[in-house]
Tab-separated table of C-alpha atoms in Angstrom:
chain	number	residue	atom	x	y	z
I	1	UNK	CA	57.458	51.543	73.089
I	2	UNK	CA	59.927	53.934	71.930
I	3	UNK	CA	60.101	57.625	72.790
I	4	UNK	CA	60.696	59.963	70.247
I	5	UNK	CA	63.826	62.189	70.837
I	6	UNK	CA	63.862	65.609	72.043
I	7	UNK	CA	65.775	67.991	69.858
I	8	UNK	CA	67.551	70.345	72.436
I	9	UNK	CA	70.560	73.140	71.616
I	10	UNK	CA	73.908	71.409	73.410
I	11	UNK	CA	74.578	74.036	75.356
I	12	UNK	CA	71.465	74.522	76.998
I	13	UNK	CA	71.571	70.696	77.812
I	14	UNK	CA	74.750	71.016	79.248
I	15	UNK	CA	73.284	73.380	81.983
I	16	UNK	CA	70.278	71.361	82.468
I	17	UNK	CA	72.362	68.444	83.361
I	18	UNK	CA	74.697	70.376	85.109
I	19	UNK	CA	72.007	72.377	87.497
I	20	UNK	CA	73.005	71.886	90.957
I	21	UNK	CA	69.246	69.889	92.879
I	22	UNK	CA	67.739	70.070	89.409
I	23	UNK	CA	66.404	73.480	90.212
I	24	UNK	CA	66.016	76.393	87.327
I	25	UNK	CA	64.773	80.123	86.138
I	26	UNK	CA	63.866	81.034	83.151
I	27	UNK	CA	65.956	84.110	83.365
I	28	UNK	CA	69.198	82.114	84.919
I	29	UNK	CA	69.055	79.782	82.062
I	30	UNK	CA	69.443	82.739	79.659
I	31	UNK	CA	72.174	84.159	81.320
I	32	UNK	CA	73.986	81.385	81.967
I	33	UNK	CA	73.550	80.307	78.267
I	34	UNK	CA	74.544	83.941	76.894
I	35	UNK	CA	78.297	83.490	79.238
I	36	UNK	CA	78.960	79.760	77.804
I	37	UNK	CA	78.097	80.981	74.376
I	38	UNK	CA	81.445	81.731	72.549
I	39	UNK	CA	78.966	83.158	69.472
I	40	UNK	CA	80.406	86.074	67.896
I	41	UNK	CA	76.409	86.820	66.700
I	42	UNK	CA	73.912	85.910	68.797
I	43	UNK	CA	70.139	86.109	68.814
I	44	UNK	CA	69.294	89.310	70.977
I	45	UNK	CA	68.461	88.558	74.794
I	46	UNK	CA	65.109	89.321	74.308
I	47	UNK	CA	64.670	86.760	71.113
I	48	UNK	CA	67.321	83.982	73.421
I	49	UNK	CA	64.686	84.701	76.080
I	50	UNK	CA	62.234	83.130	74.221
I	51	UNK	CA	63.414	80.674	72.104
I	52	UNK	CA	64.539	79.381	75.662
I	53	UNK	CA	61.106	79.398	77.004
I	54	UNK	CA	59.775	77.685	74.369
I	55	UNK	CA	62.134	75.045	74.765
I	56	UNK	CA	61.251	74.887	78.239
I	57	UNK	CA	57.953	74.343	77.583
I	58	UNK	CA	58.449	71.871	74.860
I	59	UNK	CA	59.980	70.034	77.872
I	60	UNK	CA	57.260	70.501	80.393
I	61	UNK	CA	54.519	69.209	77.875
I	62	UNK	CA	56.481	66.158	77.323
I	63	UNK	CA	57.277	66.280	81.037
I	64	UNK	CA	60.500	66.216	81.076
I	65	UNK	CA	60.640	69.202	83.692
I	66	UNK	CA	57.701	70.841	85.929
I	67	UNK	CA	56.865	74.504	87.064
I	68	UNK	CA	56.699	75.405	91.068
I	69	UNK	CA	55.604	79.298	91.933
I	70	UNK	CA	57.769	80.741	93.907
I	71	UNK	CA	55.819	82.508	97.151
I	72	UNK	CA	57.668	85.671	95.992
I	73	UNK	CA	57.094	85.860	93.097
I	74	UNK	CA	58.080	83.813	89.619
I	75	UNK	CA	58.551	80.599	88.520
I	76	UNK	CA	60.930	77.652	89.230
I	77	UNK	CA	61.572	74.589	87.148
I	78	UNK	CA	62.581	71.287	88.263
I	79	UNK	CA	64.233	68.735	86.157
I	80	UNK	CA	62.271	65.698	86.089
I	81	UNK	CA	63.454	62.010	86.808
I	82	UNK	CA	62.429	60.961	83.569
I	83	UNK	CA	64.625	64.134	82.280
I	84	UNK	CA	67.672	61.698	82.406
I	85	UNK	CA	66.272	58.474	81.084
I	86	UNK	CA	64.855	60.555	77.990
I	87	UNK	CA	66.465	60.631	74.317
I	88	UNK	CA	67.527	63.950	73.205
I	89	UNK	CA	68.532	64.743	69.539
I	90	UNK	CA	71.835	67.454	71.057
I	91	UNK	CA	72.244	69.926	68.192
I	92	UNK	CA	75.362	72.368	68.445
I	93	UNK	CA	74.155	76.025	67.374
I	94	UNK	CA	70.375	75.082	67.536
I	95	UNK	CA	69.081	78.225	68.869
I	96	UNK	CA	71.626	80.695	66.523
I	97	UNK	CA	70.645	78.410	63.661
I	98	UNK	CA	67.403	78.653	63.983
I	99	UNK	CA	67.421	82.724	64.735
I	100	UNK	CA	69.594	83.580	61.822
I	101	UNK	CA	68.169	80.588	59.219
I	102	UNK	CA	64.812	83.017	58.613
């Protein structure tokens, strides 16, 4: 049976790949995507916030990636094993593309 693939902005693929233990935020994933992001125009944080979460939770229904509360407080995500095995559909721009296409 073949899975269908995952459409996912490069950049933000490149950090999930690259995530030292497989280990995430929500908030370090936006960050981290706003400093490798050599966009002159990008969505605002708030807007990259979210387009990120929903990505992120795109992932976890097909799950790709699970959440883990953090006894202090907020969330962690944790890259799946079947994270690596999956297809993905890597689109450069995805997230600007999709913010500015309206």
């Amino acid at each position: 049976m073949s899975r269908k693939a995952f459409t996912i902005d490069r950049i933000l693929y490149e950090i999930l790949i690259e995530s030292p233990n497989g280990v995430f935020t929500l908030s370090g994933l936006r960050e981290e995507f706003s400093s490798r992001s050599n966009e002159k125009v990008m969505p605002p944080n708030r807007e990259l916030f979210w387009m990120i979460f929903m990505q992120v939770y795109a992932m976890r229904s097909a799950k790709l990636v699970s959440r883990v509360e953090r006894p202090e407080g907020g969330s962690l995500f944790l890259i799946g094993e079947q994270f690596r095995n999956h297809p993905f559909n890597v689109v450069d721009r995805l997230f600007v593309t999709r913010w500015f296409g309206r």
